[in-house]
Coordinates of C-alpha atoms and ligand atoms in Angstrom, one line a residue:
X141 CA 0.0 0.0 0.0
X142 CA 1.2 3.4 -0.7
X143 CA 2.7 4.9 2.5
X144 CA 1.6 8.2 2.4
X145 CA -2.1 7.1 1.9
X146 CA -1.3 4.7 4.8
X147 CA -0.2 7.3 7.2
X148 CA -3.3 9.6 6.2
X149 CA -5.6 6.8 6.9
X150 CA -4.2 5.7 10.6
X151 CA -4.2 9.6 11.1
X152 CA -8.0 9.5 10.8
X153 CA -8.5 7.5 14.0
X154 CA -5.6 8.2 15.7
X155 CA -2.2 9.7 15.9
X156 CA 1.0 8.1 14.5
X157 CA 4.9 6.8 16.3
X158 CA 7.6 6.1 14.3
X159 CA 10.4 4.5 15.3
X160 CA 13.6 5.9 13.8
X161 CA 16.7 3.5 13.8
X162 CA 19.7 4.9 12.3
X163 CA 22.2 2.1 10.8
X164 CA 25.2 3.5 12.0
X165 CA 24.2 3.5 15.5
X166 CA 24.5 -0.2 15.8
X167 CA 25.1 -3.7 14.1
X168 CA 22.3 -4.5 11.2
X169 CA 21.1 -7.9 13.0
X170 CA 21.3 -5.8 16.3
X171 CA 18.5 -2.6 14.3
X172 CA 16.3 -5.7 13.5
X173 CA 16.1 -6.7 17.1
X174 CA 15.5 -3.3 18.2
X175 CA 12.4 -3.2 15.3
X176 CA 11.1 -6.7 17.0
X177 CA 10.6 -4.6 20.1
X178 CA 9.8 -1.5 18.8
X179 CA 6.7 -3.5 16.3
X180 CA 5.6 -5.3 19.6
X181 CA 5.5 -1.9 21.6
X182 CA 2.8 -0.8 19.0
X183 CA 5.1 1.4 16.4
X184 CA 3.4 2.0 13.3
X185 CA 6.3 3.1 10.9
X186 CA 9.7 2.4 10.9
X187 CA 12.3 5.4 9.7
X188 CA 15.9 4.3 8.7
X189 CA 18.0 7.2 8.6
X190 CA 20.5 9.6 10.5
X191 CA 22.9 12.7 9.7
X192 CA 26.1 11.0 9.3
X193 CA 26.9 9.5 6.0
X194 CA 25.7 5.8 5.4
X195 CA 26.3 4.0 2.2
X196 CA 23.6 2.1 0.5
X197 CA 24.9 -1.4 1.1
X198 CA 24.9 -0.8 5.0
X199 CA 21.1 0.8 4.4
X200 CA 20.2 -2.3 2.2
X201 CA 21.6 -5.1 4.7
X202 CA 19.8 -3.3 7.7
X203 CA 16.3 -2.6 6.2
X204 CA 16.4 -6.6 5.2
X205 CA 16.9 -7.4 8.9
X206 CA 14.3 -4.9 9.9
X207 CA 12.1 -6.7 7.0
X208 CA 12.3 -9.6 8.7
X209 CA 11.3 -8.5 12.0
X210 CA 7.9 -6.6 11.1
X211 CA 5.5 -6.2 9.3
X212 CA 5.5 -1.9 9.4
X213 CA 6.2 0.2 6.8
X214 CA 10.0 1.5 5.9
X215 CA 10.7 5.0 5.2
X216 CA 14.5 6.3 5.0
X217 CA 15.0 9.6 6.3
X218 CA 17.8 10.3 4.6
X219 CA 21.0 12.4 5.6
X220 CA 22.5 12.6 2.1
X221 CA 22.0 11.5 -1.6
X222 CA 23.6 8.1 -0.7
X223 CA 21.0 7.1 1.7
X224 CA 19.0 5.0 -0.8
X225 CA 18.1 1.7 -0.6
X226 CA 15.6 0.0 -3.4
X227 CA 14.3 -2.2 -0.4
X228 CA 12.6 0.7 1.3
X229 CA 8.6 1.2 1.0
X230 CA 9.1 4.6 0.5
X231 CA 11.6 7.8 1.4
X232 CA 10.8 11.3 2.5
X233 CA 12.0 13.6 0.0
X234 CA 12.8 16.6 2.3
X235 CA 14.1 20.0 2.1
X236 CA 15.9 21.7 5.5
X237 CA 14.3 24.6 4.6
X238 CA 16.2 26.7 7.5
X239 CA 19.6 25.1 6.2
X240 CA 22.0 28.2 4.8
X241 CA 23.6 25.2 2.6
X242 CA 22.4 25.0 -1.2
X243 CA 23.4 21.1 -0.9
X244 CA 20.8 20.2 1.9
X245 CA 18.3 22.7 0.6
X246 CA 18.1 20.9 -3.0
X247 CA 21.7 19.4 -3.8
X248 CA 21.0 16.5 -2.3
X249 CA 17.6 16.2 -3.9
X250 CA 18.8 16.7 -7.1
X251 CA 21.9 14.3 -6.5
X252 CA 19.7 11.1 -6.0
X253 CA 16.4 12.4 -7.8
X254 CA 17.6 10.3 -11.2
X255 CA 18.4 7.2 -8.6
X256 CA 15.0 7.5 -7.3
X257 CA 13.0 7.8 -10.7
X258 CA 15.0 4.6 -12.0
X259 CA 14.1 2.4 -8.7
X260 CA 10.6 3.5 -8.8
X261 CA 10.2 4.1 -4.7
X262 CA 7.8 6.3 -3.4
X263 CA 8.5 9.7 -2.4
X264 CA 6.9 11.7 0.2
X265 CA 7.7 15.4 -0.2
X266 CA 8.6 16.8 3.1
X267 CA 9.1 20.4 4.7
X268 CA 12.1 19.8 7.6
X269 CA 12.9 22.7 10.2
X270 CA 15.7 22.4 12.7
X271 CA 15.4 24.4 16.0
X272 CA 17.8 24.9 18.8
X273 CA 20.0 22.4 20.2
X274 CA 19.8 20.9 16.9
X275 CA 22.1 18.6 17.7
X276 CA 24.1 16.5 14.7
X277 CA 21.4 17.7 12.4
X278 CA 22.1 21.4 13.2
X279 CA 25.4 21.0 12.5
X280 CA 26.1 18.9 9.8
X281 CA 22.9 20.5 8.4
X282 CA 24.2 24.2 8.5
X283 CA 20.7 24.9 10.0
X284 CA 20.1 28.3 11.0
X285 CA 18.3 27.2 14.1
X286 CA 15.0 28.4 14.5
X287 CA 14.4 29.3 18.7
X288 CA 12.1 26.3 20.1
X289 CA 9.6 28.9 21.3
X290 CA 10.1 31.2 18.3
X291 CA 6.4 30.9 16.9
X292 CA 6.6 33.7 14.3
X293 CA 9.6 32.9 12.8
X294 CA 8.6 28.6 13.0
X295 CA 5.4 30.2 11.7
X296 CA 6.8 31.7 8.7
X297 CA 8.4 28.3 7.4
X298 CA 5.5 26.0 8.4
X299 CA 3.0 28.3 6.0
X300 CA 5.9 28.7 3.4
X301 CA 6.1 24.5 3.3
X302 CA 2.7 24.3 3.0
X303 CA 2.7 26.7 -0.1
X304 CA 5.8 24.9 -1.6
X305 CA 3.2 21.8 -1.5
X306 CA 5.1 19.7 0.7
X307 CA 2.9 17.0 2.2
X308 CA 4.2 16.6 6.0
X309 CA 6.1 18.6 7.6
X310 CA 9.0 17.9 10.3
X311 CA 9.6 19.7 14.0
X312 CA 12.8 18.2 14.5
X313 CA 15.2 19.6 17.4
X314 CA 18.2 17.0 16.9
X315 CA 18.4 13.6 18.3
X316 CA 19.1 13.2 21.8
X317 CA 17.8 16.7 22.0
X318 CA 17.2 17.8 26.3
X319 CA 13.8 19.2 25.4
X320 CA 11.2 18.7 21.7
X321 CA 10.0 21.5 19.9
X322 CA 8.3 23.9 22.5
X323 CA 4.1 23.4 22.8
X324 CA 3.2 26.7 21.3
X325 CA 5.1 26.5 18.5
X326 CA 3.6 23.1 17.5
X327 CA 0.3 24.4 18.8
X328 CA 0.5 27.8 16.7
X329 CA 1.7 26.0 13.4
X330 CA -1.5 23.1 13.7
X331 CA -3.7 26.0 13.8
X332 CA -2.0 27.4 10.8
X333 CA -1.2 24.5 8.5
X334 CA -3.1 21.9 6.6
X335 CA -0.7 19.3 6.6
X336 CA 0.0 16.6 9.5
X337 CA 2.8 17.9 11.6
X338 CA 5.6 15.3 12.8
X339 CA 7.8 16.4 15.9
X340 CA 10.7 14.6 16.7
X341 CA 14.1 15.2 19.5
X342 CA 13.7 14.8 22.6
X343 CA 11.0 12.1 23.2
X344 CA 12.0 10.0 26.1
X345 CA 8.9 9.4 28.3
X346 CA 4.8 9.4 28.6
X347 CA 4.7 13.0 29.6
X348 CA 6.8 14.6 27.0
X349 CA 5.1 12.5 24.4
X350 CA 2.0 13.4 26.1
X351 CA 2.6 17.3 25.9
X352 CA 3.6 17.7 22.6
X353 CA 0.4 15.6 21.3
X354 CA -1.3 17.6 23.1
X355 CA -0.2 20.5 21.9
X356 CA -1.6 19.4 18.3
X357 CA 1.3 16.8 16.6
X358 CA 0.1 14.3 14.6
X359 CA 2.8 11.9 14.2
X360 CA 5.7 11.6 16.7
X361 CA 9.3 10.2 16.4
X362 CA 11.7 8.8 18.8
X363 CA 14.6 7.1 17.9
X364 CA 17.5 7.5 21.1
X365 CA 15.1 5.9 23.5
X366 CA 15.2 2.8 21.4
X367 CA 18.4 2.8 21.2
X368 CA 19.8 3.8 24.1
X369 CA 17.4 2.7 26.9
X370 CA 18.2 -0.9 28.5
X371 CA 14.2 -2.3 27.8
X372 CA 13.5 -0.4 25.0
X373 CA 10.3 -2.3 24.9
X374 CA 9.2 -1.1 28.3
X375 CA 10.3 3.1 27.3
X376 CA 8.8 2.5 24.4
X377 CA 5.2 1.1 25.5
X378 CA 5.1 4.0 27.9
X379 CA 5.3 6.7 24.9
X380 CA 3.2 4.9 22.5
X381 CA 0.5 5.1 25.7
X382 CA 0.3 8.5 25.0
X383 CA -1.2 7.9 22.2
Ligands
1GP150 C1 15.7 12.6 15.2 O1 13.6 13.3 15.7 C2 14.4 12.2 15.7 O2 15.6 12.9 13.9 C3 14.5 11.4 17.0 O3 15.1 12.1 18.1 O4 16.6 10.5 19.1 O5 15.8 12.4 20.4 O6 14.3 10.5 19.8 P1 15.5 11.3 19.4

C-alpha cells in the first residue's frame, strides 16, 4: 500500500509513532532486534536514517533485517543523496528549509532524484525545520536554528512549506535533544497549517510525548530511547500510551 495514503488513513482515528533506527548506531542484526521490540511496543512506521553519512549497502543489509522483523512500513530519512536503498517502501523527500547550505536545501535532492526515478520508490515530499539544540542535524545540516519557542519565525516556514506543497512537515530539534520542539510553537503552526505535523528530538517518556500531542502533533518520532534505553520495549510502550 502506498505509505503516504497509509499514514493519512491511521491519522483519521488516531495519531502516529515512528520509530527511527539509524544504521550507523549499531550492528544491522542488532537494528532488526531493536524493530522486533519497537513493532511489539505498537510502532506503526519504521524510519531508517540519520545525519552521518551511510552508504547504500549498509542501508540495504539493515532494512532486510528490519524486513524480517515486522510487518511496518520503511521509510528512509535520509542524511544525504547516498542514503538510498531500493528495499525501502518509501523515502521522505525533504528540504531543510532553514539550512544556509544550497546542498541540503536541494543538492542532495537533485543528486539522488535520477536514482530514485529509476528504482521507482515512493516519495513523500517533506518540509524539515531544525530548532535549537539541533544537535548533529544542526550541525552537519548548516541549519540556522529556529528558537524552540520562536512561533513567528517557526510560523513563517510552516506556511511557506505548506505553499511549496510539501505533504508533511517535520519539527525536528536533533536527536538526543534535552527538550522537543516547545508546545506553542507546534500548537501555533497546527492552527495554521493543513498538513500533519511530525515532531521529533527529545522524546523520552509518557509526559513529553503526552505534551507535545497535546499540543496538536500528529505523528511523533523517537529514535534515542530505542536505542539507548536498557528495555526499549518497556520506554517505548510507555510513549506509545500517549497515544
Ligand atoms: C531525530 O527526531 C528524531 O531525527 C528522533 O530524536 O533520538 O531524540 O528520539 P530522538
Amino acid at each position: 500500500m502506498n505509505v503516504y495514503r497509509n499514514i493519512m488513513s491511521i491519522l483519521k482515528y488516531k495519531k502516529v509513532h515512528m520509530t527511527l533506527i539509524d544504521p550507523a548506531a549499531q550492528p544491522p542484526e542488532k537494528s532488526g532486534d531493536l524493530a522486533e521490540k519497537a513493532d511489539r511496543a505498537g510502532t506503526d512506521f519504521f524510519l531508517i536514517g540519520g545525519s552521518t553519512d551511510i552508504n547504500s549497502h549498509l542501508m540495504d543489509i539493515t532494512i532486510e533485517k528490519i524486513r524480517a522483523k515486522t510487518e511496518k512500513q520503511i521509510i528512509i530519512f535520509p542524511g544525504s543523496r547516498t542514503m538510498i536503498s531500493r528495499y525501502a517502501d518509501a523515502i521522505y523527500y525533504m528540504m531543510l528549509m532553514n539550512s544556509t547550505n544550497i546542498d541540503y536545501i536541494v543538492g542532495h535532492q537533485i543528486g539522488s532524484a535520477s536514482v530514485l526515478k529509476k528504482l521507482g520508490i515512493e516519495t513523500i515530499p517533506m518540509g524539515y525545520l531544525v530548532f535549537e539544540p539541533g544537535m548533529t542535524v544542526g550541525r552537519v545540516g548548516n541549519a540556522r536554528l529556529i528558537g524552540r519557542e520562536d512561533e513567528n519565525t517557526a510560523l513563517s516556514y510552516a506556511v511557506a512549506a505548506e505553499f511549496f506543497g510539501f505533504k508533511l512537515l517535520y519539527l525536528e530539534a536533533g536527536s538526543g535533544a534535552p527538550e522537543p520542539v516547545g508546545c506553542n510553537v507546534i500548537t501555533r503552526i497546527k492552527e495554521a497549517v493543513n498538513i500533519p505535523v511530525i515532531v521529533g528530538g527529545g522524546i523520552r517518556d509518557y509526559e513529553k510525548a503526552r505534551s507535545v500531542l497535546d499540543a496538536g502533533a500528529d505523528i511523533i518520532v523517537t529514535g534515542t530511547v530505542v536505542e539507548k534505553h536498557e528495555n526499549p520495549y518497556i520506554a517505548l510502550k510507555d510513549i506509545i500510551n500517549a497515544i
